Each structure stands twice: as C-alpha cells, then as structure tokens.
Coordinates of C-alpha atoms and ligand atoms in Angstrom, one line a residue:
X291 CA 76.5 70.8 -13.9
X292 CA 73.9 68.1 -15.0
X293 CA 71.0 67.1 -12.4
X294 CA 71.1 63.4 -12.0
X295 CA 68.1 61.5 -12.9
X296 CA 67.1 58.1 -11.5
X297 CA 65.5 57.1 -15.3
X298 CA 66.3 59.2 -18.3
X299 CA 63.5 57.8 -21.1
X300 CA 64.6 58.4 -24.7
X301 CA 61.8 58.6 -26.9
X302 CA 58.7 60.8 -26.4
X303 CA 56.3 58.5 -28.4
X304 CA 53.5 56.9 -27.0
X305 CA 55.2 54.0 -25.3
X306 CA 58.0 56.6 -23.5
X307 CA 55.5 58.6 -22.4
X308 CA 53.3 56.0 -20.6
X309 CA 56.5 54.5 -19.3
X310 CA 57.2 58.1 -18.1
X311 CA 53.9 58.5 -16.2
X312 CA 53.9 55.3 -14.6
X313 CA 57.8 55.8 -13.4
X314 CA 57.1 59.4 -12.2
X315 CA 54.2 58.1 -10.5
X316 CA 56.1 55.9 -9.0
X317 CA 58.4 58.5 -7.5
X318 CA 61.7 57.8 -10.0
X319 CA 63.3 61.7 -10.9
X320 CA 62.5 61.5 -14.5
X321 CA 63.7 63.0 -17.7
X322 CA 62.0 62.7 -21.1
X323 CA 64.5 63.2 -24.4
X324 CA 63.0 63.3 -27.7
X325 CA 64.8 64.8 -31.0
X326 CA 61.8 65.7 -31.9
X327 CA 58.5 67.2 -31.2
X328 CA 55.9 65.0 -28.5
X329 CA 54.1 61.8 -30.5
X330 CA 55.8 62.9 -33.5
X331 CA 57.0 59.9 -34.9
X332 CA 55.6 56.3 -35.3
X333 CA 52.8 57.5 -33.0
X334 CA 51.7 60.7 -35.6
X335 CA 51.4 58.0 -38.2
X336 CA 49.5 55.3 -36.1
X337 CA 45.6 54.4 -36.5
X338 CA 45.2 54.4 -33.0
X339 CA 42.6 51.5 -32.4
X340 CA 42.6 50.2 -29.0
X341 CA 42.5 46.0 -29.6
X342 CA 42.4 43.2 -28.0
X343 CA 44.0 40.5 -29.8
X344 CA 45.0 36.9 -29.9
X345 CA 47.8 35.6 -32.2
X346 CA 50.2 34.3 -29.2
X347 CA 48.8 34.2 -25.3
X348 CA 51.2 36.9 -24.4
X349 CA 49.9 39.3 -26.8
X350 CA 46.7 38.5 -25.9
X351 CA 47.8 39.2 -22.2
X352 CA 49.0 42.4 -22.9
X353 CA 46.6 43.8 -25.3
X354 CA 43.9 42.9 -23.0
X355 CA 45.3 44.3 -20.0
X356 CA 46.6 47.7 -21.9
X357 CA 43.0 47.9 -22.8
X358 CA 41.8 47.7 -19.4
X359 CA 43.5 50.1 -18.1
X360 CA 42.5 52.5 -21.0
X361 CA 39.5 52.1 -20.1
X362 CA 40.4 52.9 -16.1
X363 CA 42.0 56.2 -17.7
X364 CA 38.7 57.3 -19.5
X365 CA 37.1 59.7 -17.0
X366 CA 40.8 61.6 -16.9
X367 CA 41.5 61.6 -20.6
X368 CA 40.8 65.2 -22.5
X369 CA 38.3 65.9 -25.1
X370 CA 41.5 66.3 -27.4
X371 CA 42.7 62.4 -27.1
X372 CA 39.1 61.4 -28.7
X373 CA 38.5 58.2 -27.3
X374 CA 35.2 56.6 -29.2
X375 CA 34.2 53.1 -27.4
X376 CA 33.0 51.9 -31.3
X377 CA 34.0 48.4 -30.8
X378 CA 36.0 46.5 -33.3
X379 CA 34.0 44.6 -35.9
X380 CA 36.0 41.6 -37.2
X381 CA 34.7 41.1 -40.8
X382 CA 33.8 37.4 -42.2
X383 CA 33.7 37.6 -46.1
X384 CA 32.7 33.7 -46.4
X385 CA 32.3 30.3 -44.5
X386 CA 36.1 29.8 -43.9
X387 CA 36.5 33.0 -42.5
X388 CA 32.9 32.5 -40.1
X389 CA 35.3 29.6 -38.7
X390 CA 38.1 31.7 -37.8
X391 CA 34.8 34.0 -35.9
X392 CA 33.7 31.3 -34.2
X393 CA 37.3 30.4 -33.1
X394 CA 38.2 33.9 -31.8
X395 CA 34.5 33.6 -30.0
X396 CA 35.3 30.8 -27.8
X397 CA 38.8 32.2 -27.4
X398 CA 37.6 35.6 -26.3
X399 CA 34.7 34.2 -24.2
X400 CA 36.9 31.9 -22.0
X401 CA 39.2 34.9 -21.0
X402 CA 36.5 37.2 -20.1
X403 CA 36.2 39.4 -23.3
X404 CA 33.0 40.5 -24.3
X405 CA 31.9 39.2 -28.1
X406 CA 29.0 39.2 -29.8
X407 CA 28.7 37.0 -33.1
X408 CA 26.7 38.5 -35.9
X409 CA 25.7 36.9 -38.5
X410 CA 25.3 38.3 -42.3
X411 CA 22.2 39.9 -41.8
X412 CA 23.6 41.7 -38.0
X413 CA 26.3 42.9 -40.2
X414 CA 24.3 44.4 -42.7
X415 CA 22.2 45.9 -40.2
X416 CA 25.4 47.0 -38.2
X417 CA 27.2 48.6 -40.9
X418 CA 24.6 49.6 -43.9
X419 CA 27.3 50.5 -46.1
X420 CA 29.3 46.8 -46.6
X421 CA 28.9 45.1 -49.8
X422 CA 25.9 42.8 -49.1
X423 CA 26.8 39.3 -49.0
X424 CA 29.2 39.1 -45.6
X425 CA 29.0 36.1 -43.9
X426 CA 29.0 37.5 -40.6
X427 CA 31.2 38.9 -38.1
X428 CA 32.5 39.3 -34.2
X429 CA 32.1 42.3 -32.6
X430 CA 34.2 43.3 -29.3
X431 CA 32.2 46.4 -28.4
X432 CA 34.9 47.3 -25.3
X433 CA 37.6 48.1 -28.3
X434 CA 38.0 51.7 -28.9
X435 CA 39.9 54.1 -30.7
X436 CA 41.9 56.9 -29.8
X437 CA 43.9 60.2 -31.5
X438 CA 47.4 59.2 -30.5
X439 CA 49.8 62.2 -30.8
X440 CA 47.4 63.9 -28.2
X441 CA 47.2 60.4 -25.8
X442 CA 51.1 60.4 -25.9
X443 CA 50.6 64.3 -24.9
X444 CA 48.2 63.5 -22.2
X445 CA 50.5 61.1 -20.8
X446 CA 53.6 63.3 -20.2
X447 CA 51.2 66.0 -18.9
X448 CA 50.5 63.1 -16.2
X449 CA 54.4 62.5 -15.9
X450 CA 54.8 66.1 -16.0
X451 CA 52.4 66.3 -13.1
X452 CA 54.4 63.9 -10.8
X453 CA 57.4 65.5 -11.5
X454 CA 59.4 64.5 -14.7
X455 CA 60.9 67.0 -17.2
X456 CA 60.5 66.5 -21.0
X457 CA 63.1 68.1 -23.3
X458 CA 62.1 68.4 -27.1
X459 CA 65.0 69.4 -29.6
X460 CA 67.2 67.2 -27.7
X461 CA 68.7 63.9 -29.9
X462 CA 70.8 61.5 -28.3
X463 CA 73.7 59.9 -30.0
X464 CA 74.3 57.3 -27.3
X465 CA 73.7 55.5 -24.5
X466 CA 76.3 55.0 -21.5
X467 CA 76.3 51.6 -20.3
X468 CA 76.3 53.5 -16.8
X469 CA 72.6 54.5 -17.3
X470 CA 73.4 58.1 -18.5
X471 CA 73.1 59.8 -22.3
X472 CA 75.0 61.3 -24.8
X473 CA 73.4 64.1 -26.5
X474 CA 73.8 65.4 -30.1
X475 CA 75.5 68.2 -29.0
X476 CA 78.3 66.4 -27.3
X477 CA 76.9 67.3 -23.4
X478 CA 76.0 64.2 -21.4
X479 CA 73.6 63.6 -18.7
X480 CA 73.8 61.0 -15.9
X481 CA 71.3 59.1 -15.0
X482 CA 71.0 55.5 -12.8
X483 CA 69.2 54.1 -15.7
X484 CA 68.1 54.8 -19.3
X485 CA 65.5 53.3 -21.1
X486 CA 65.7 53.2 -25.5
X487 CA 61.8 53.8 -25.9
X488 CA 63.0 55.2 -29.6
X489 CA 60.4 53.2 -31.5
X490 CA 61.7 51.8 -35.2
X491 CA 64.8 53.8 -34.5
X492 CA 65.8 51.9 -31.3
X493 CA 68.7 50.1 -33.0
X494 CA 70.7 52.9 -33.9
X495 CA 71.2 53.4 -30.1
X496 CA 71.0 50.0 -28.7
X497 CA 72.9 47.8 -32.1
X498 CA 72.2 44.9 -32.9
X499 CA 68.5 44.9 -31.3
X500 CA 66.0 42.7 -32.9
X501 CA 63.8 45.2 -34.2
X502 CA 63.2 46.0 -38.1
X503 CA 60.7 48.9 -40.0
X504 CA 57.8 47.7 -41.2
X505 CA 56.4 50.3 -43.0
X506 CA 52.7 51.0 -43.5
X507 CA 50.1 53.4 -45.5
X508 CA 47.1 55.5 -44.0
X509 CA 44.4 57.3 -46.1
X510 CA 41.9 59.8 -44.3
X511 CA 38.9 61.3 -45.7
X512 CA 36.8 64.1 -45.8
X513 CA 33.8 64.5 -43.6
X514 CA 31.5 61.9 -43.4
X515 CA 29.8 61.0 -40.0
X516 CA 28.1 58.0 -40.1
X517 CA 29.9 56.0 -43.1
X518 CA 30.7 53.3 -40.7
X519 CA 30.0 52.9 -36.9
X520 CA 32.9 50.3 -36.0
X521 CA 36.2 50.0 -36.3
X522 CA 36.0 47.1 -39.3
X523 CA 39.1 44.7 -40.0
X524 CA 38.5 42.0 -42.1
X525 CA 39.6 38.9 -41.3
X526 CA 41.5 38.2 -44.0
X527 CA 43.9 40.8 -42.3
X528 CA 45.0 38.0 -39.8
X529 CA 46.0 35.9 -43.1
X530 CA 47.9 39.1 -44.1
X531 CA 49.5 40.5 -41.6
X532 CA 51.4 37.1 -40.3
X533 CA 52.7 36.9 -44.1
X534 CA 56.0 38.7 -43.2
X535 CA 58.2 37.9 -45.9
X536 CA 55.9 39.5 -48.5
X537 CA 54.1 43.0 -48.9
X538 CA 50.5 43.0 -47.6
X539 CA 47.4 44.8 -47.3
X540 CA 43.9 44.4 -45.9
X541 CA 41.1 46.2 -45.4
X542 CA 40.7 48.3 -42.1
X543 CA 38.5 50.7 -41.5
X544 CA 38.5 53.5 -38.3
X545 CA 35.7 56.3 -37.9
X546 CA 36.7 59.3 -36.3
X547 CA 35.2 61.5 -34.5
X548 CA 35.7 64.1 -36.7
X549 CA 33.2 62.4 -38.8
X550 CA 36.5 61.7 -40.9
X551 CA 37.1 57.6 -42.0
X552 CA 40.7 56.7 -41.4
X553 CA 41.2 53.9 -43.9
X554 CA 44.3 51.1 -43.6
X555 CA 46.2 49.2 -44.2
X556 CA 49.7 48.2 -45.6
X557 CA 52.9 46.4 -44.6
X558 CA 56.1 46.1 -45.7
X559 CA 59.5 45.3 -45.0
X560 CA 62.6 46.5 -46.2
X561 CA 60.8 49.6 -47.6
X562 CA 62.7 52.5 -45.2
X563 CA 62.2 55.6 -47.0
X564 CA 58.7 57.1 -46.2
X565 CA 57.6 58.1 -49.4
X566 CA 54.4 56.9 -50.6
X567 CA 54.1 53.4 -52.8
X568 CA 51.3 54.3 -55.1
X569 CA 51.0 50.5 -56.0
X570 CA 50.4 49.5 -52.7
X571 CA 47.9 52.6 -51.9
X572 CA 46.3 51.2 -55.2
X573 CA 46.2 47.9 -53.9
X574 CA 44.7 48.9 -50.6
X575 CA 42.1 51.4 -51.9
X576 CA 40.6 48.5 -54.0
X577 CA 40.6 46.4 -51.1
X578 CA 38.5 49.0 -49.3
X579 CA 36.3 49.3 -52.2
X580 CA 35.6 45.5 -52.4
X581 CA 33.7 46.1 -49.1
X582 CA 32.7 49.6 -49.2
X583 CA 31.5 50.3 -52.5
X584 CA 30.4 53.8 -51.8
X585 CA 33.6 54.7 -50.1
X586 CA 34.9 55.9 -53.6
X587 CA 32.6 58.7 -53.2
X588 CA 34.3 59.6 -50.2
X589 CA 37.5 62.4 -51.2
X590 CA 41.0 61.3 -49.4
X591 CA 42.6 64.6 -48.4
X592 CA 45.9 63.2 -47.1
X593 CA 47.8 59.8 -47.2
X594 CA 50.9 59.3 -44.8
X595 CA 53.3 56.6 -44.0
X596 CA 55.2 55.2 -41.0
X597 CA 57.3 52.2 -39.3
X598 CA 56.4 50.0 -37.1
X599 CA 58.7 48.4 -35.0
X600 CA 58.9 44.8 -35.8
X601 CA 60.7 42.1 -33.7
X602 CA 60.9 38.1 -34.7
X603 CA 58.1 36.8 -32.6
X604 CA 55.7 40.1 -33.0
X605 CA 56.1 41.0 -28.9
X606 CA 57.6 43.7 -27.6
X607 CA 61.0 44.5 -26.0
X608 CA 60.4 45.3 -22.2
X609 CA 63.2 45.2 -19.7
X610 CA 66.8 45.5 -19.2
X611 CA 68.7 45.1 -22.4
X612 CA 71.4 42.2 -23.0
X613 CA 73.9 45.3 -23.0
X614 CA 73.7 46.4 -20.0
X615 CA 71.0 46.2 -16.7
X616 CA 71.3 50.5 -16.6
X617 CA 69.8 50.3 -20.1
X618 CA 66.5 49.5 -20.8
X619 CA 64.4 49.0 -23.3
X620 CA 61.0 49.6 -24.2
X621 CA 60.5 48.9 -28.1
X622 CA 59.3 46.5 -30.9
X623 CA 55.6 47.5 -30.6
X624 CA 55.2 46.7 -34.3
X625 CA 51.4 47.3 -35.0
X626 CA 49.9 47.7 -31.5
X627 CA 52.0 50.3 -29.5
X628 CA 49.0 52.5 -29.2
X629 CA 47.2 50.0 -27.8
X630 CA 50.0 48.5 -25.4
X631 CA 51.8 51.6 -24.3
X632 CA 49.9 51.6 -21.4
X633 CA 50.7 48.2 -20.4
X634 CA 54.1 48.5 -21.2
X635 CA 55.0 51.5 -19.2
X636 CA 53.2 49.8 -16.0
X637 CA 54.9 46.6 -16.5
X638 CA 58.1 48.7 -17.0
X639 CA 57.8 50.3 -13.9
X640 CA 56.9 47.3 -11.7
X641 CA 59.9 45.9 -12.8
X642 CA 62.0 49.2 -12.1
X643 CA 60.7 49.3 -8.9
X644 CA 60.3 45.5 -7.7
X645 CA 57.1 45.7 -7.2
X646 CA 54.5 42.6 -8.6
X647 CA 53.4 42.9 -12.6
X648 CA 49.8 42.6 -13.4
X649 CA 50.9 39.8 -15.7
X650 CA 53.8 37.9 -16.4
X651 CA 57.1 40.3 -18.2
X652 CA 58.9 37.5 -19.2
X653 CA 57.4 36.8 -22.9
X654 CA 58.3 40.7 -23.0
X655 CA 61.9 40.1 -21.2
X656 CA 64.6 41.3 -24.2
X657 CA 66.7 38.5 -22.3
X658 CA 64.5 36.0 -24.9
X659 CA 66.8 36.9 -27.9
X660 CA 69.9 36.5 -25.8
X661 CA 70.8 33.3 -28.0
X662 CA 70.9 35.5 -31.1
X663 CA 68.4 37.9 -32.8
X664 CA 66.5 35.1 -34.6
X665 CA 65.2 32.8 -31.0
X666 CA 61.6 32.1 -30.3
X667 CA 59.5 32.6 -33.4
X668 CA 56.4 32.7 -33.4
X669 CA 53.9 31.3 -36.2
Ligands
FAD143 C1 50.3 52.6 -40.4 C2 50.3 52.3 -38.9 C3 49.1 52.0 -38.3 C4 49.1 51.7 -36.9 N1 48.0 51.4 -36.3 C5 48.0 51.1 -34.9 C6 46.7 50.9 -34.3 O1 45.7 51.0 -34.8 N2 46.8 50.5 -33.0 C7 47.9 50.4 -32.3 O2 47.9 50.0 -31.1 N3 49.1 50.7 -32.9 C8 49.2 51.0 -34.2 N4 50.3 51.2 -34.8 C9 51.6 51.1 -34.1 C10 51.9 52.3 -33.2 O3 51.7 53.5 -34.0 C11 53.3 52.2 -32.7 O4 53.5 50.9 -32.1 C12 53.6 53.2 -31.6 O5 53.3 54.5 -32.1 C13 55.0 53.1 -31.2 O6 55.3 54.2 -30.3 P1 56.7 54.4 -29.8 O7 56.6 55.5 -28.7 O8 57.4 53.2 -29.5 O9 57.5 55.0 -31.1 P2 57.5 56.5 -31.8 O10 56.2 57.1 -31.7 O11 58.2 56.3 -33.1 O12 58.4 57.3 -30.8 C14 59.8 57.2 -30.8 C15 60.4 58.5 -30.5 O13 61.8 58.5 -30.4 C16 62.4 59.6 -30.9 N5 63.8 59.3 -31.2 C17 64.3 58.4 -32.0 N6 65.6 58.4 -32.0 C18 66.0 59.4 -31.1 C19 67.2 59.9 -30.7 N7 68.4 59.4 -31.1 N8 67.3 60.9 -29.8 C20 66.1 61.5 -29.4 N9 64.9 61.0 -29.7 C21 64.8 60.0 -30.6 C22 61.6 59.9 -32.1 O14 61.7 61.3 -32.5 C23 60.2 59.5 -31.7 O15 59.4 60.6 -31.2 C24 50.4 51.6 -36.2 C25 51.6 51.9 -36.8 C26 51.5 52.3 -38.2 C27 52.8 52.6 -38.9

C-alpha cells in the first residue's frame, strides 16, 4: 500500500525544492518526484545570478524579497552552492542608456535597494577589462550569484531534514484531480494535494497552462580569476529581452568562483529542441566581444542550452490551478527561477497553510488567466 502524503511536489528543480523545504518546515508529510536526477533540468542550464529587478511592481516584489531571504540563508548555505555577493553591474553603453540608470536609481532607491551610480570612469575603474568609452553604470552590490544544481540540492537536504522523501527515477504521467499522482509505471500515490513544480514541462501535466519554452544559450570559460569582478548586463538587455516575438541576445557576464566566466545570453521562442544554434552563439559571442575585447583570448570549453518557462505577462504561476484546488502549481519562472525559488516556495506555503504572505500572491495567483491563456499582458 501507498503512504499518504499531505503535498506530493512534482519537479525536483530549484523552485520544487524550495517549495519542499518551506512545506516540510511547515510540518506538511512531503514527497518529492522527479524523473530525473536533483536540479537536473532548467536549473543545470541556469546562470544563477541572484537579481533584483523592476520590469512590473510584482516582479520587483518578488525578486526583491527572494533575494532577501537568500541572503537570510547565507550562513547555512555549503561551500558547494558558491554564493559570491559580486553585485550586479548594469552596463550604460551611451547617454540614452545613462537615462534608463538613472531611472532604475530612483526606482531602486525609493524601495530600499542599495545602488550606486558610476559614471564612465567608476566603470572603467570597476571593471578594467570593458571597452573604454561606457557611459556609466548602476551597481546593486547586494546581488549575488549562486551554483544552482547544488542550491536546489541544498534545499531538499533542508526538506529532507524536516521530514520529506525525494524519489529520483520516478516520472509522473498525471495528476489526479484528487491531489494524488500517476506514475510512469502505472502505480499511483495519494496525496491531499499536488503541486506541478515541472518547470517548461509543466503543461504536459497540467494542459492547457500558459507557459511556453524559451530557450537560451550559455558559454563557460576556462580559468581566469579576475576577468571581471561583477556580474555585468548591459542594459540594452532590457530592450532585448521584452522583444518576445523575435530571437534576442545581449551581453551578460557572471564570474565564478571557479575563476571560470559564465558568458549569456540568448532567447528564443518556438525553438524546443536543445541543440545548439551556432548563429545565435555567433551572434552572442560578438556581442560579448563588443564590450570585452580581450575575452576572445579567453577558451570556451563548453556551451549548453535550456528553457525557460515563459508565461504572457513574465510572472510566475503560484497557487491552486484553475483545474482543480488539490493541484497546484508552481511554474512560469521564465528567466529568474533561481532567483525567486525561494520566494515562491514561502509564498507557496503561506498559502498551503493559511498563514499571512510576506507580500501580496495575487499577481502570482494562476486564477489571473482564468479568462483564457492570453489575460493580463504586461508591456
Ligand atoms: C540560459 C538560462 C539562463 C538563466 N539564468 C538565470 C539567472 O541568472 N537567474 C535566475 O534567477 N534564473 C535564471 N534562469 C531561469 C532558471 O534557470 C529557471 O527559472 C529555474 O531553473 C526553473 O526551475 P524549476 O525548478 O521551475 O524547473 P526545472 O529546473 O526545469 O525543474 C523541473 C523538474 O521537473 C522534472 N519533471 C518534468 N516533468 C516531469 C514528470 N512528468 N515527472 C517527473 N518529473 C518531471 C524535470 O526532470 C526537472 O528536474 C535561466 C534559465 C536559462 C535557460
């Protein structure tokens, strides 16, 4: 006979993991299914920068609150998960771009973020090896980055330690609108509730969900300590990234603590397969090189690709699905599940368990697209 859980979580990716340590913690009897292996999936393929950012209010709310309680996590988190407090440094290439700095300034400023404006010659001095010539820049120095496959590892170990199981190997083919799975193998488990924490494959258990691939390139290097301090977006990115109907990329730079640069980055839609587009990886190397002329003498030793899991108005799914309140969903990260794991799996939980959020779930609540999969876009 089956145990009976009180939350099976499918997905053992970043955000099912956090949701698993916070409803553990919380005292819920907890199972953890994942087909594959832990943080094997979107989260292997993730940069893992820890960002605070402002394209709607509610992303802002939740980035900055995921980041806050990374930070609470710091003294507990292993050697292995590699956090580096390097700040982000948001790059200004020219006058119209120091406009957009001095906008994200004020916006930071009056919500209690920490920003620094640099101007061209505090970028130079920041980062030695950018082109000369930048018109300045914003630096957030409580950003960070992290290794993700060994955060999303560290934060079952934490579930693990308040009780929940987490079974590898073990794909589900469905979900029971009475809270319980379907496995591959034909065996079901009961559950009160289940939450679809699958990441870009979320729809294929939960159709008709709002969520898309978005797929994007990484490039790491060899060894080079140093090369850059910060992680470095420019801000063209922002330009970039909200294009959604085309293919974009943008220069993004992450220094690991390997000494190894981890350079990004690309996206595209309706490009599912995960082999790699050498016409975008052309297109983002030269970006990199624009700004980094020396990086060419850096050697790439592997390039990878993933898919993010897009919804319509770039928030996340979190809370009970329009198919049924035993299923739940926590999906449709898109670019910033590392980041907003955290916050997703406390919000998750609060809600689970009635107690008060740290900030408002509804811009999060899948209830928004329950006038059809198109509602509520967002510039
Ligand atoms: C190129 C790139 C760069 C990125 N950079 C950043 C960044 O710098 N900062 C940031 O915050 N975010 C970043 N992201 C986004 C981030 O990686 C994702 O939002 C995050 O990893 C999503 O985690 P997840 O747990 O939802 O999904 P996943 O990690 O994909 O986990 C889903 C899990 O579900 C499992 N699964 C799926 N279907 C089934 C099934 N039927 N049965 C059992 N198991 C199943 C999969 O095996 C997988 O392990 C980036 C993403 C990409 C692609």
């Amino acid at each position: 006979m089956s145990q009976s859980y009180d939350i099976i979580i499918v997905g053992a990716g970043i955000v099912g993991a956090a949701c698993a340590a916070e409803c553990a913690r919380g005292g819920m009897k907890t199972l953890v299914l994942d087909r594959g292996p832990v943080g094997g999936g979107t989260t292997a393929a993730g940069m893992g920068h820890i960002v605070v950012m402002d394209d709607s209010e509610a992303q802002f709310a939740l980035t900055a609150y995921s980041g806050a309680l990374w930070r609470r996590l710091l003294p507990q988190l292993p050697p292995a998960v590699e956090y580096d407090n390097c700040g982000t440094l948001w790059l200004a290439a020219d006058e119209q771009e120091m406009a957009e700095v001095r906008r994200k300034q004020s916006y930071y400023a009056a919500r209690g973020v920490r920003v620094e404006v640099l101007d061209g010659a505090g970028v130079a001095k920041a980062e030695p090896n950018l082109r000369p010539g930048m018109a300045g820049g914003l630096l957030v120095p409580d950003d960070g980055v992290l290794y993700p496959p060994c955060a999303a590892r560290f934060l079952l170990e934490q579930a693990k330690s308040h009780g929940a199981e987490v079974r590898v190997g073990a794909g589900v083919r469905a979900l029971r609108p009475d809270g319980g799975v379907v496995l591959e193998d034909g065996s079901t488990i009961p559950a009160a509730r289940t939450v679809n924490a699958a990441g870009p494959w979320s729809p294929d258990l939960s159709p008709g969900l709002p969520v898309r691939k978005r797929k994007g390139h990484l490039v790491i290097t060899d060894r080079h300590p140093g090369f850059v301090h910060h992680q470095i977006v420019e801000l063209g990115y922002l330009k970039n990234a909200h294009a959604v109907s085309k293919d974009s990329v943008a220069f993004n730079i992450q220094p690991r603590q390997t000494g190894q640069m981890l350079l990004g980055s690309s996206r595209q839609f309706d490009a599912e397969d995960s082999a790699i587009d050498y016409g975008i990886l052309n297109r983002m190397l030269t970006r990199s090189l624009e700004y980094l002329p020396t990086l060419g003498e850096l050697s790439s030793i592997r390039v990878w690709t993933g898919h993010r899991a897009a919804t319509p108005d770039s928030l996340p799914l979190i809370g009970p699905s329009l198919q049924s309140d035993r299923i739940w969903l926590a999906t449709g990260h898109e670019g910033l599940g590392i980041t907003t794991s955290v916050g997703t799996g406390r919000l998750l939980a609060d809600q689970l368990l009635e107690r008060p959020c740290g900030i408002p779930p509804e811009p999060y609540a899948p209830s928004r697209f329950a006038g059809g999969a198109g509602g509520n876009h967002h510039a």
